[in-house]
XYZ file of C-alpha atoms in Angstrom:
726
model
C 13.564 -108.169 -103.844
C 16.925 -109.536 -102.745
C 17.020 -113.156 -101.133
C 19.099 -113.730 -98.231
C 21.102 -117.188 -98.429
C 19.420 -118.179 -95.058
C 16.102 -118.404 -96.795
C 17.630 -121.231 -99.130
C 16.767 -123.699 -96.311
C 13.148 -122.083 -95.413
C 10.021 -124.149 -95.151
C 11.682 -127.061 -96.669
C 10.646 -129.438 -94.051
C 7.942 -129.038 -91.219
C 9.081 -127.713 -87.777
C 10.443 -124.590 -86.423
C 13.144 -122.041 -87.430
C 14.931 -119.479 -85.678
C 16.746 -116.511 -86.768
C 18.675 -114.031 -84.543
C 19.419 -110.540 -86.430
C 23.129 -110.225 -85.819
C 24.668 -106.873 -87.574
C 22.057 -106.723 -89.926
C 22.470 -110.049 -91.220
C 20.309 -113.467 -90.100
C 22.011 -116.112 -87.861
C 20.563 -119.444 -87.246
C 19.769 -120.234 -83.653
C 20.301 -124.183 -82.534
C 17.387 -126.290 -82.372
C 18.107 -127.204 -78.695
C 18.001 -123.227 -77.603
C 14.476 -122.605 -79.460
C 12.371 -120.618 -76.773
C 15.631 -118.763 -75.713
C 15.408 -114.898 -76.575
C 17.786 -111.951 -75.442
C 15.581 -108.787 -74.758
C 18.381 -106.696 -76.264
C 17.930 -108.466 -79.899
C 15.175 -109.154 -82.673
C 14.617 -112.227 -84.220
C 12.517 -114.058 -87.389
C 10.801 -117.131 -86.697
C 9.352 -119.302 -89.195
C 7.099 -122.562 -88.605
C 6.154 -124.996 -91.437
C 3.474 -127.369 -90.982
C 3.433 -130.293 -92.773
C 0.580 -129.451 -95.201
C 2.823 -127.432 -95.767
C 1.222 -123.953 -94.920
C 3.719 -121.168 -93.287
C 4.059 -118.862 -90.253
C 6.404 -116.221 -89.943
C 7.209 -114.194 -87.084
C 9.212 -111.155 -85.943
C 10.069 -110.822 -82.196
C 11.307 -107.661 -80.902
C 13.007 -107.921 -77.506
C 12.140 -104.597 -75.222
C 15.859 -103.372 -75.287
C 16.180 -104.113 -79.244
C 17.697 -101.196 -81.258
C 15.608 -99.228 -83.857
C 18.132 -100.445 -86.591
C 17.171 -103.778 -85.576
C 13.585 -103.286 -85.304
C 13.761 -102.010 -88.964
C 15.473 -104.986 -89.952
C 12.972 -107.422 -88.772
C 10.479 -105.944 -90.855
C 12.533 -105.876 -93.594
C 13.624 -109.825 -93.283
C 9.921 -110.728 -92.959
C 9.145 -108.946 -95.651
C 12.062 -110.535 -97.898
C 11.023 -113.679 -96.669
C 7.289 -113.619 -97.700
C 8.098 -112.444 -100.917
C 10.493 -115.494 -101.613
C 7.756 -117.843 -100.455
C 5.492 -115.957 -103.172
C 3.483 -114.282 -100.559
C 1.945 -117.872 -99.083
C 2.875 -117.240 -95.100
C 0.867 -115.581 -92.643
C 3.239 -112.871 -90.917
C 3.078 -112.051 -87.369
C 4.934 -109.703 -85.423
C 5.920 -110.330 -81.980
C 7.269 -108.288 -78.963
C 8.162 -109.187 -75.637
C 5.426 -109.899 -72.843
C 2.835 -109.460 -75.952
C 3.408 -112.725 -77.588
C 0.381 -114.424 -79.666
C -0.891 -117.673 -78.767
C 0.301 -118.830 -81.851
C 3.563 -117.723 -81.086
C 3.744 -119.316 -77.529
C 2.413 -122.399 -78.935
C 5.459 -123.214 -80.400
C 7.149 -123.268 -77.090
C 4.972 -125.955 -74.553
C 7.619 -125.558 -71.513
C 7.260 -121.884 -72.126
C 9.829 -119.178 -73.147
C 12.841 -117.778 -71.392
C 14.058 -113.968 -71.642
C 17.701 -113.675 -71.471
C 19.660 -110.135 -70.412
C 21.436 -108.962 -72.872
C 21.946 -109.427 -76.828
C 24.434 -109.525 -79.767
C 25.712 -106.035 -78.887
C 26.973 -106.897 -75.634
C 28.504 -109.910 -76.738
C 25.892 -112.623 -75.766
C 25.205 -115.509 -78.053
C 23.049 -118.316 -78.241
C 25.131 -121.290 -77.240
C 24.925 -124.754 -75.517
C 25.935 -124.852 -71.681
C 26.862 -128.168 -70.179
C 28.996 -127.283 -67.151
C 28.971 -125.324 -64.085
C 29.907 -121.843 -65.190
C 26.270 -120.932 -65.409
C 24.700 -118.490 -62.635
C 21.578 -117.090 -63.303
C 18.029 -115.980 -61.734
C 14.897 -116.885 -63.950
C 11.538 -115.383 -62.699
C 8.473 -117.445 -63.969
C 5.029 -116.003 -64.615
C 1.993 -116.952 -66.158
C 0.234 -120.396 -65.723
C -0.697 -121.293 -69.259
C 1.327 -118.887 -71.286
C 4.911 -119.686 -69.483
C 7.515 -116.974 -69.561
C 10.605 -116.684 -67.515
C 12.335 -113.518 -67.374
C 16.186 -113.469 -66.460
C 16.679 -111.036 -63.357
C 19.308 -110.023 -60.971
C 20.626 -112.979 -58.982
C 19.634 -111.113 -55.835
C 17.110 -111.950 -53.224
C 15.711 -108.338 -54.239
C 14.234 -110.097 -57.207
C 12.369 -112.372 -55.357
C 8.709 -112.327 -53.965
C 6.689 -114.631 -51.854
C 3.973 -115.220 -54.575
C 5.909 -116.279 -57.720
C 8.156 -119.511 -58.602
C 11.935 -118.880 -59.201
C 14.558 -121.079 -60.944
C 18.043 -120.495 -59.520
C 20.167 -122.067 -62.139
C 23.760 -123.085 -61.314
C 24.949 -124.977 -63.936
C 24.965 -128.622 -62.572
C 22.371 -127.803 -60.307
C 18.943 -126.188 -61.004
C 16.969 -125.013 -57.968
C 13.434 -124.441 -58.701
C 12.452 -121.909 -55.406
C 8.855 -121.473 -54.550
C 7.285 -118.898 -52.781
C 5.198 -119.150 -49.932
C 2.186 -117.644 -51.448
C 2.724 -119.447 -54.882
C -0.209 -121.507 -56.487
C 0.481 -125.216 -56.940
C -0.477 -125.094 -60.700
C 2.149 -122.335 -61.196
C 4.594 -124.864 -59.528
C 3.688 -127.738 -61.739
C 4.422 -125.294 -65.043
C 7.785 -124.236 -63.194
C 9.321 -127.381 -62.784
C 8.158 -128.493 -66.340
C 10.575 -125.579 -67.349
C 13.232 -126.645 -65.287
C 13.272 -129.930 -67.003
C 13.361 -128.398 -70.104
C 16.554 -126.384 -69.338
C 17.893 -129.820 -67.835
C 17.295 -131.679 -71.024
C 17.844 -129.474 -73.813
C 20.142 -126.732 -72.394
C 22.120 -129.297 -70.108
C 21.673 -132.353 -72.309
C 20.487 -134.066 -69.186
C 23.684 -133.364 -67.326
C 22.203 -131.279 -64.425
C 20.260 -132.214 -60.949
C 16.849 -130.606 -60.132
C 16.251 -129.655 -56.652
C 12.802 -128.274 -55.305
C 13.213 -125.896 -52.411
C 10.309 -123.702 -50.733
C 10.821 -120.405 -49.266
C 12.741 -120.540 -45.951
C 14.295 -123.949 -46.632
C 17.156 -122.932 -48.818
C 20.294 -125.163 -48.817
C 23.692 -123.814 -48.310
C 24.626 -124.104 -52.162
C 21.607 -121.522 -52.341
C 22.390 -119.215 -49.721
C 25.926 -119.126 -50.569
C 25.450 -117.392 -53.762
C 22.175 -115.094 -52.323
C 22.950 -114.772 -48.902
C 20.544 -115.592 -46.049
C 16.859 -115.169 -46.630
C 15.502 -111.535 -45.885
C 11.827 -110.598 -45.714
C 10.413 -110.625 -48.922
C 7.529 -108.833 -50.665
C 4.054 -110.375 -51.258
C 3.491 -111.706 -54.773
C 2.613 -109.188 -57.615
C -0.585 -109.548 -59.599
C -0.773 -112.103 -62.603
C -0.890 -110.820 -66.198
C -2.819 -107.348 -66.209
C -6.338 -108.281 -66.760
C -8.489 -107.197 -69.731
C -12.130 -106.986 -70.211
C -12.676 -109.323 -72.629
C -15.640 -106.991 -74.128
C -13.691 -104.368 -74.769
C -10.840 -106.530 -76.358
C -13.402 -107.487 -79.082
C -14.403 -104.324 -80.643
C -12.983 -103.412 -84.191
C -13.423 -102.038 -87.351
C -12.866 -102.848 -91.108
C -11.001 -100.697 -93.421
C -10.356 -101.070 -97.131
C -6.775 -100.751 -98.513
C -6.231 -99.209 -101.915
C -3.383 -97.729 -104.045
C -5.661 -96.597 -106.834
C -4.919 -92.772 -106.257
C -0.933 -93.645 -106.555
C -0.708 -93.664 -102.869
C -1.900 -96.398 -99.931
C -5.017 -94.921 -98.870
C -7.791 -96.724 -96.208
C -11.233 -95.802 -96.090
C -13.673 -97.414 -93.675
C -15.988 -100.374 -94.629
C -17.595 -101.163 -91.390
C -17.435 -99.280 -87.990
C -17.937 -102.131 -85.801
C -18.292 -106.054 -85.645
C -19.343 -108.527 -86.173
C -18.656 -108.425 -90.294
C -20.145 -110.094 -92.969
C -17.689 -112.149 -95.048
C -18.976 -110.853 -98.378
C -17.198 -107.252 -97.240
C -14.177 -108.759 -98.344
C -13.161 -108.777 -101.942
C -10.916 -110.659 -103.520
C -9.738 -107.724 -105.753
C -8.490 -105.786 -102.440
C -6.501 -105.392 -99.230
C -8.265 -104.614 -95.957
C -7.103 -103.717 -92.570
C -9.196 -105.429 -89.642
C -8.338 -102.797 -86.715
C -8.456 -104.311 -83.480
C -6.442 -101.660 -81.538
C -8.302 -102.198 -78.286
C -6.618 -105.407 -78.083
C -3.387 -103.956 -79.177
C -3.935 -105.980 -82.733
C -3.972 -104.872 -86.541
C -5.112 -107.771 -89.478
C -4.274 -107.093 -92.880
C -6.401 -109.538 -95.446
C -4.870 -109.909 -99.111
C -7.383 -110.612 -101.446
C -6.394 -113.435 -104.063
C -6.545 -110.846 -106.932
C -5.227 -107.490 -105.185
C -2.602 -105.929 -106.952
C 0.783 -107.072 -106.642
C 2.211 -103.765 -104.975
C -0.933 -103.952 -102.596
C 0.058 -107.172 -101.470
C 3.636 -106.681 -101.011
C 2.848 -103.291 -99.043
C 0.613 -105.183 -96.360
C 3.135 -105.018 -93.313
C 4.213 -101.499 -94.546
C 0.462 -100.102 -94.840
C -0.266 -101.662 -91.115
C 2.751 -99.796 -89.588
C 1.602 -96.580 -91.065
C -1.799 -97.287 -90.170
C -0.560 -97.955 -86.391
C 1.075 -94.609 -86.617
C -1.764 -92.638 -87.749
C -4.060 -94.167 -85.040
C -1.474 -93.380 -82.460
C -1.421 -97.095 -81.062
C 1.693 -98.034 -79.270
C 4.492 -98.972 -81.589
C 4.409 -102.404 -79.977
C 1.077 -103.213 -81.435
C 0.913 -106.493 -82.849
C 0.120 -107.011 -87.136
C -1.154 -110.334 -88.348
C -0.736 -110.359 -92.142
C -2.470 -113.004 -93.785
C -3.312 -114.020 -97.663
C -7.063 -115.095 -98.808
C -7.790 -118.487 -97.676
C -5.128 -118.442 -94.587
C -7.259 -116.664 -92.035
C -6.389 -117.211 -88.702
C -8.756 -118.055 -86.020
C -8.596 -114.663 -84.173
C -9.395 -112.822 -87.747
C -12.456 -115.195 -88.390
C -13.881 -114.438 -85.022
C -15.086 -111.039 -85.951
C -17.242 -112.142 -88.637
C -20.660 -113.488 -88.370
C -20.631 -117.164 -89.133
C -17.749 -117.395 -91.190
C -17.437 -120.051 -93.882
C -14.385 -121.753 -95.075
C -13.803 -122.673 -99.010
C -14.672 -126.524 -98.430
C -18.122 -125.398 -96.394
C -19.028 -123.233 -99.056
C -18.362 -125.104 -102.403
C -18.355 -128.384 -100.862
C -15.500 -130.812 -99.724
C -12.438 -131.074 -102.140
C -10.340 -134.467 -101.464
C -10.300 -134.863 -97.938
C -6.905 -134.508 -96.215
C -6.464 -135.304 -92.447
C -3.723 -133.185 -91.336
C -4.317 -133.553 -87.197
C -6.759 -132.806 -84.809
C -8.023 -132.778 -81.392
C -11.297 -134.312 -82.650
C -12.115 -134.775 -86.530
C -10.836 -131.837 -88.301
C -10.792 -132.024 -92.103
C -8.050 -130.008 -93.989
C -9.156 -126.282 -94.724
C -6.953 -125.178 -97.452
C -4.412 -122.764 -96.449
C -5.488 -122.503 -92.820
C -4.305 -125.464 -91.025
C -2.369 -123.697 -88.026
C -4.627 -124.335 -85.032
C -4.705 -127.915 -86.328
C -0.895 -128.349 -86.304
C 0.069 -127.762 -82.230
C 1.086 -130.899 -81.534
C 3.771 -130.648 -84.348
C 4.202 -127.119 -82.868
C 5.122 -128.963 -79.338
C 7.351 -131.580 -81.379
C 9.551 -128.712 -82.886
C 11.004 -127.804 -79.463
C 11.620 -131.369 -78.625
C 13.456 -132.087 -81.862
C 11.273 -132.359 -84.616
C 13.966 -132.124 -87.060
C 13.053 -134.215 -90.287
C 10.605 -136.918 -91.232
C 11.635 -139.790 -89.107
C 13.503 -141.569 -92.138
C 16.862 -141.732 -89.952
C 18.150 -144.622 -88.354
C 16.420 -146.070 -85.109
C 17.788 -148.509 -82.377
C 16.001 -149.175 -79.182
C 16.671 -150.898 -75.982
C 15.079 -152.192 -73.183
C 15.853 -151.342 -69.666
C 16.663 -154.766 -67.645
C 18.549 -155.079 -64.229
C 20.475 -151.788 -64.618
C 21.130 -152.737 -68.029
C 19.876 -151.797 -71.785
C 18.991 -154.714 -73.769
C 18.236 -154.527 -77.578
C 14.522 -155.104 -78.622
C 13.973 -156.978 -81.459
C 13.412 -154.786 -84.591
C 10.584 -156.690 -85.869
C 8.691 -155.246 -82.567
C 9.909 -151.812 -82.958
C 6.848 -149.311 -82.344
C 5.538 -151.177 -79.741
C 6.087 -149.815 -75.962
C 4.573 -152.068 -72.886
C 3.674 -149.670 -69.667
C 5.898 -152.048 -67.476
C 9.095 -151.225 -69.146
C 11.490 -148.419 -70.002
C 13.037 -147.795 -73.293
C 15.779 -146.016 -74.474
C 15.408 -144.886 -78.521
C 18.293 -143.873 -80.263
C 17.668 -141.885 -83.580
C 20.386 -140.897 -85.861
C 20.013 -138.526 -89.071
C 22.381 -136.187 -90.920
C 22.111 -132.527 -91.476
C 24.570 -131.133 -93.950
C 26.929 -133.993 -93.486
C 27.106 -134.209 -89.869
C 25.455 -136.838 -87.898
C 22.915 -136.313 -84.882
C 21.374 -138.016 -82.500
C 18.122 -137.823 -80.427
C 17.969 -139.870 -77.229
C 14.298 -140.501 -76.403
C 14.355 -142.027 -72.833
C 10.587 -143.852 -72.742
C 9.264 -144.355 -69.276
C 6.061 -146.386 -68.718
C 3.737 -145.712 -66.019
C 3.941 -149.205 -64.226
C 7.644 -149.807 -64.486
C 9.650 -150.216 -61.206
C 11.432 -147.518 -59.365
C 14.705 -149.060 -60.428
C 14.216 -149.136 -64.041
C 13.440 -145.528 -63.783
C 16.667 -144.587 -62.022
C 18.169 -146.917 -64.531
C 16.741 -145.500 -67.419
C 18.237 -142.010 -66.691
C 21.784 -143.287 -66.058
C 21.545 -145.033 -68.885
C 20.955 -142.350 -71.215
C 23.490 -140.088 -70.061
C 25.899 -143.263 -70.341
C 24.766 -143.615 -74.074
C 25.230 -139.873 -74.582
C 28.998 -139.809 -72.970
C 29.554 -143.173 -75.163
C 29.130 -141.455 -78.420
C 32.509 -139.390 -77.743
C 32.704 -136.726 -79.818
C 29.449 -136.605 -81.271
C 28.031 -135.762 -77.376
C 27.513 -132.267 -78.499
C 24.998 -133.372 -81.032
C 23.073 -135.320 -79.234
C 19.554 -134.224 -77.879
C 17.980 -136.332 -74.660
C 14.053 -136.304 -74.314
C 12.169 -137.831 -71.757
C 8.945 -139.234 -72.633
C 6.335 -140.583 -70.370
C 3.611 -142.858 -71.205
C 0.671 -141.492 -72.952
C 2.799 -138.234 -73.632
C 4.606 -139.364 -76.813
C 5.991 -136.327 -79.204
C 5.106 -136.520 -82.869
C 8.607 -136.666 -84.014
C 8.898 -140.197 -82.008
C 5.524 -141.154 -83.019
C 6.705 -140.772 -86.516
C 10.136 -143.156 -86.723
C 8.387 -146.425 -87.161
C 8.325 -146.529 -91.040
C 4.548 -146.148 -91.530
C 3.475 -148.467 -88.819
C 1.507 -146.897 -85.852
C 3.271 -146.292 -82.727
C 1.132 -148.571 -80.101
C 1.328 -147.943 -76.160
C 0.405 -150.705 -74.173
C -1.550 -149.881 -70.944
C 0.366 -152.294 -68.809
C 2.551 -155.542 -69.314
C 6.274 -156.186 -70.427
C 7.973 -157.118 -74.001
C 10.682 -158.879 -71.902
C 10.811 -162.822 -72.039
C 8.980 -164.221 -69.029
C 7.665 -161.037 -67.716
C 5.733 -161.356 -64.696
C 2.691 -158.635 -65.957
C 0.121 -159.988 -68.502
C -2.025 -158.014 -70.393
C -5.777 -158.176 -69.615
C -8.432 -160.708 -71.056
C -10.305 -157.554 -72.710
C -8.186 -155.126 -74.669
C -9.160 -151.900 -76.416
C -6.993 -149.553 -78.607
C -7.821 -146.331 -79.717
C -6.343 -145.458 -83.134
C -5.514 -141.703 -84.134
C -3.449 -139.878 -86.705
C -1.133 -137.035 -85.364
C -0.679 -133.939 -86.724
C 2.634 -135.319 -88.268
C 0.157 -137.814 -90.188
C 1.920 -140.313 -88.017
C -0.518 -142.945 -86.507
C -0.715 -143.692 -82.643
C -2.492 -146.412 -81.037
C -3.196 -145.910 -77.487
C -4.253 -148.773 -75.099
C -7.416 -147.757 -72.794
C -9.919 -149.229 -70.404
C -12.373 -151.489 -72.327
C -15.673 -149.688 -71.660
C -18.505 -148.178 -73.985
C -17.450 -144.304 -73.241
C -13.959 -144.832 -74.354
C -15.055 -144.775 -78.129
C -15.310 -141.551 -80.370
C -17.104 -141.328 -83.624
C -14.151 -139.725 -85.126
C -11.648 -142.617 -84.879
C -10.974 -146.241 -85.264
C -10.997 -148.737 -82.580
C -9.582 -152.185 -82.091
C -10.851 -154.510 -79.500
C -9.866 -158.195 -78.383
C -11.544 -160.487 -76.094
C -10.562 -164.234 -75.318
C -13.122 -165.164 -78.385
C -13.514 -162.402 -80.897
C -11.496 -159.587 -82.538
C -13.594 -156.498 -83.245
C -12.432 -153.355 -85.654
C -14.769 -150.713 -84.828
C -14.820 -147.662 -87.630
C -16.286 -144.761 -86.265
C -18.131 -142.592 -88.780
C -15.360 -139.844 -88.673
C -12.549 -142.226 -88.773
C -10.096 -141.854 -91.736
C -9.022 -144.622 -94.237
C -5.334 -144.308 -92.813
C -6.562 -145.015 -89.224
C -8.563 -147.906 -90.448
C -5.603 -149.240 -91.969
C -3.526 -148.737 -88.435
C -6.107 -150.524 -86.844
C -6.076 -153.382 -89.117
C -2.374 -153.527 -88.219
C -3.148 -153.567 -84.485
C -5.733 -156.084 -85.010
C -3.182 -158.211 -86.610
C -0.646 -158.483 -83.762
C -3.520 -159.133 -81.278
C -4.092 -162.111 -83.239
C -7.374 -163.489 -84.515
C -10.391 -163.332 -87.305
C -11.268 -159.741 -87.621
C -14.883 -158.501 -87.573
C -15.148 -155.142 -88.940
C -17.926 -153.006 -87.438
C -19.361 -150.020 -88.631
C -20.573 -147.483 -86.174
C -24.422 -147.865 -85.398
C -24.162 -151.336 -86.561
C -22.595 -153.238 -83.858
C -23.530 -156.614 -83.078
C -24.380 -157.689 -79.301
C -21.291 -159.259 -78.689
C -19.201 -155.872 -79.682
C -21.446 -154.192 -76.480
C -21.146 -157.230 -74.035
C -17.280 -156.985 -74.412
C -17.455 -153.398 -73.340
C -19.358 -154.080 -70.363
C -22.926 -153.023 -72.062
C -24.060 -150.400 -74.182
C -23.448 -146.682 -72.853
C -23.092 -143.034 -74.127
C -19.898 -142.026 -75.915
C -18.508 -139.226 -77.937
C -20.927 -138.740 -80.928
C -21.316 -134.708 -81.282
C -22.871 -134.235 -84.605
C -20.826 -131.596 -84.914
C -17.425 -133.665 -85.320
C -18.989 -135.533 -88.447
C -18.768 -132.574 -90.618
C -15.911 -129.798 -91.166
C -15.633 -128.040 -88.104
C -13.657 -125.453 -86.438
C -10.544 -126.721 -84.000
C -12.017 -126.746 -80.378
C -10.532 -123.939 -77.786
C -9.806 -123.904 -74.296
C -10.144 -121.316 -71.738
C -9.471 -120.267 -68.497
C -11.797 -117.971 -66.837
C -12.548 -115.802 -64.040
C -14.757 -113.067 -62.879
C -12.657 -112.288 -59.475
C -12.723 -108.768 -60.525
C -16.476 -108.185 -61.720
C -15.339 -108.793 -64.999
C -14.874 -111.617 -67.368
C -10.977 -112.338 -67.856
C -10.358 -115.543 -70.218
C -6.939 -116.594 -71.026
C -6.612 -119.148 -73.943
C -4.772 -122.168 -73.780
C -1.843 -122.210 -76.297
C -1.401 -125.285 -78.897
C -2.804 -128.486 -78.590
C -4.594 -129.034 -75.233
C -4.420 -132.117 -73.240
C -6.567 -133.323 -69.763
C -3.109 -131.825 -67.967
C -4.456 -128.012 -68.749
C -7.751 -128.622 -66.961
C -6.352 -126.727 -63.433
C -8.465 -127.943 -60.699
C -8.651 -124.395 -58.942
C -9.905 -122.630 -61.965
C -13.135 -122.363 -64.119
C -12.562 -123.625 -67.944
C -14.280 -123.211 -71.072
C -14.045 -125.466 -73.878
C -15.714 -123.653 -77.210
C -16.828 -126.352 -79.565
C -18.119 -123.936 -82.067
C -21.873 -125.295 -81.522
C -21.709 -126.071 -77.986
C -19.613 -124.617 -74.785
C -18.801 -126.576 -71.981
C -17.901 -124.952 -68.681
C -15.829 -126.981 -66.327
C -15.451 -126.474 -62.921
C -12.374 -127.605 -60.977
C -12.712 -128.425 -57.470
C -10.482 -125.900 -55.956
C -12.276 -123.263 -57.528
C -13.256 -120.383 -55.577
C -16.915 -120.209 -54.162
C -17.604 -117.221 -56.099
C -16.504 -118.916 -59.781
C -18.224 -121.609 -58.903
C -21.441 -120.432 -58.186
C -21.067 -117.775 -60.928
C -19.808 -120.369 -63.664
C -23.345 -120.533 -65.420
C -23.046 -116.653 -65.685
C -19.133 -116.849 -66.573
C -20.416 -119.022 -69.917
C -22.925 -116.444 -70.675
C -20.699 -113.668 -70.382
C -18.474 -115.370 -72.760
C -20.858 -116.116 -75.445
C -22.304 -112.301 -75.164
C -18.603 -111.017 -75.735
C -18.051 -113.239 -78.461
C -16.892 -111.068 -81.696
C -19.001 -113.189 -84.096
C -22.147 -112.587 -82.346
C -23.274 -115.948 -81.661
C -26.431 -116.681 -79.764
C -28.410 -119.388 -78.290
C -25.510 -122.020 -78.149
C -25.966 -124.659 -75.657
C -24.207 -124.295 -72.432
C -23.225 -127.185 -70.275
C -21.623 -126.870 -66.721
C -19.921 -129.866 -65.331
C -17.590 -130.518 -62.563
C -14.233 -131.932 -62.229
C -14.509 -135.904 -61.923
C -17.869 -135.918 -63.910
C -17.050 -135.466 -67.076
C -19.359 -136.932 -69.833
C -18.476 -138.418 -72.849
C -19.586 -135.419 -74.855
C -16.656 -133.514 -73.145
C -14.048 -136.050 -72.919
C -14.036 -136.945 -76.330
C -12.154 -133.972 -77.199
C -9.428 -135.063 -75.668
C -7.320 -138.113 -76.731
C -6.694 -141.064 -74.079
C -8.568 -139.240 -70.948
C -7.843 -140.567 -68.025
C -10.463 -141.050 -65.732
C -8.199 -141.685 -62.848
C -5.977 -138.591 -63.091
C -7.782 -136.615 -60.448
C -7.008 -139.084 -57.680
C -3.672 -137.963 -58.469
C -1.801 -134.924 -57.567
C 0.034 -133.145 -60.371
C 2.843 -131.629 -58.486
C 3.598 -134.838 -56.423
C 3.533 -136.658 -59.620
C 5.881 -134.215 -61.609
C 8.330 -133.971 -58.120
C 8.408 -138.125 -58.252
C 9.658 -138.067 -61.931
C 12.349 -135.852 -60.897
C 13.400 -137.963 -58.413
C 13.097 -141.221 -60.512
C 15.097 -139.499 -63.000
């Protein structure tokens, strides 16, 4: 099959590659504009994990032509063939994207008017010639659609971004939700930092309080309609019905025959000699599974066969298709089988290889996609290479930037702000990323100075300015690319303190560092409050007291994590005592304020499936569940929702303080309905209902560096203060 020249760079390094189809050809989209999609176009998106493994997506806008749709299918098949059938293939459609796809764009995706046919191109904009209105929808799956710049596009229940180039206005309707306001603010920050390279100011405005700059563009505020309902609710019980078909070309043409009418299916139904279609048309999805020994023609024609199947069933033309080779099954596919066992679980573990996790997850060959979501997030924020370029770091002091001693690179103190300049080359051209790291305990003056100095550093680079990406980083939320810059050393985040000479704040007498490997295989050591509940059986920890130094090795910790913990211990100073979990001396527990429960889930000590987080509601009388895309964090727990954390052998129902009374009292039934609707047929799973602010270690252990004080803060107020400081 023909090979496009763009494929020569495909999958060569971890991260995201995006191409737009232009006049039946492929043109790359700049990394800073990943997440922007013209609704009149079609795209090919390739995500490469560090393992490596590959996901190939075609994305079709609502106004794309039939020719562009056809070209997308051809290019995706060609790319799959070029990569010898290794990728998983996904078809995506505007407003119907998979959770896997949306997970690549943590701040959300933006639908833009027009397309290549009408002369619209992906170009970076810095100046004031931009005038557009974005309608933001969703609480977890964030989507911003460009609409007419007119009051007629507004309503009281949603949030909008009025983008006027140098000024970005976040407009909140009087009936909009606080959690949605937080997500819209994150999207506004993303536009400022990536599309405007920091050269724009964000303004927070509410309905009825529009400044003159806005009314000059839109006119006076009229009476607005109430908010529209959120995404169409679908009963998950009906969504999870499926049938299984065998695909065969034995008669000379592709035919399908029924294997099983309904799920859950048995894994033994799948033969490595054949290809299969799993029909989940009730949820607008079709899966194609390719056996390792199936004929080359059957494997190559998988996408074509799926599209023909969709036509025969009279399913909508926007039905999603996922094509996967045996061994690379997606979580969504495996959920339709009773007790699906991956290769390592049936034949015994092979060489362990940790590739990133929320808790301990050993590599499952060919199936790492859901374990790499931190890398996915990093792709949007400039995950451009392996971190081997040039690094320069300055600390902000008295409104100026002061060079940091290179021997201490990789250490960040909560009482400081830093500028990290990363330089690398692509095709002979030098490019740069400026990370502005802001500690949680630094002063207001330093926060303001860090933003000013970032722009000043960008401007000082003269002609290279258009090749600079600015990324603001708050303490504890470092993207994996930043974590990977320190030549094999872990990135170390000190809870407070400062690295400047004569600094006023000093570290605590007892200090505990949590060491975990990221999805890019880089190490991060985060200082946490020194108490027993902070421990986790899956990781390594370094504990420093005035008269002792312990290196604690959890049962699930990797050799790489233990090595990183030794490095952290060497910086803390003293003679190290290595401690195995369950063999701790009395002095260890005394230093932590006594022995208490911590995360020791047995599930985490063996090969496990990655946990999944859902927001749930039964307000309509039916259970509605929306999955949180990409690697979730504590920030994804919405106080006005009931959330379900599914760890495979246990279900946690987390009840937010602001959830409505119906959901609070109905939480146990929500969990029962969730288990009953599981397409794999699970039953008898322990269900724990917990309240916000009363989370046990068995729950918090699934979140790295859980912040027990977070619930005392208003997330909307915190993010607004972040904007003011910048």
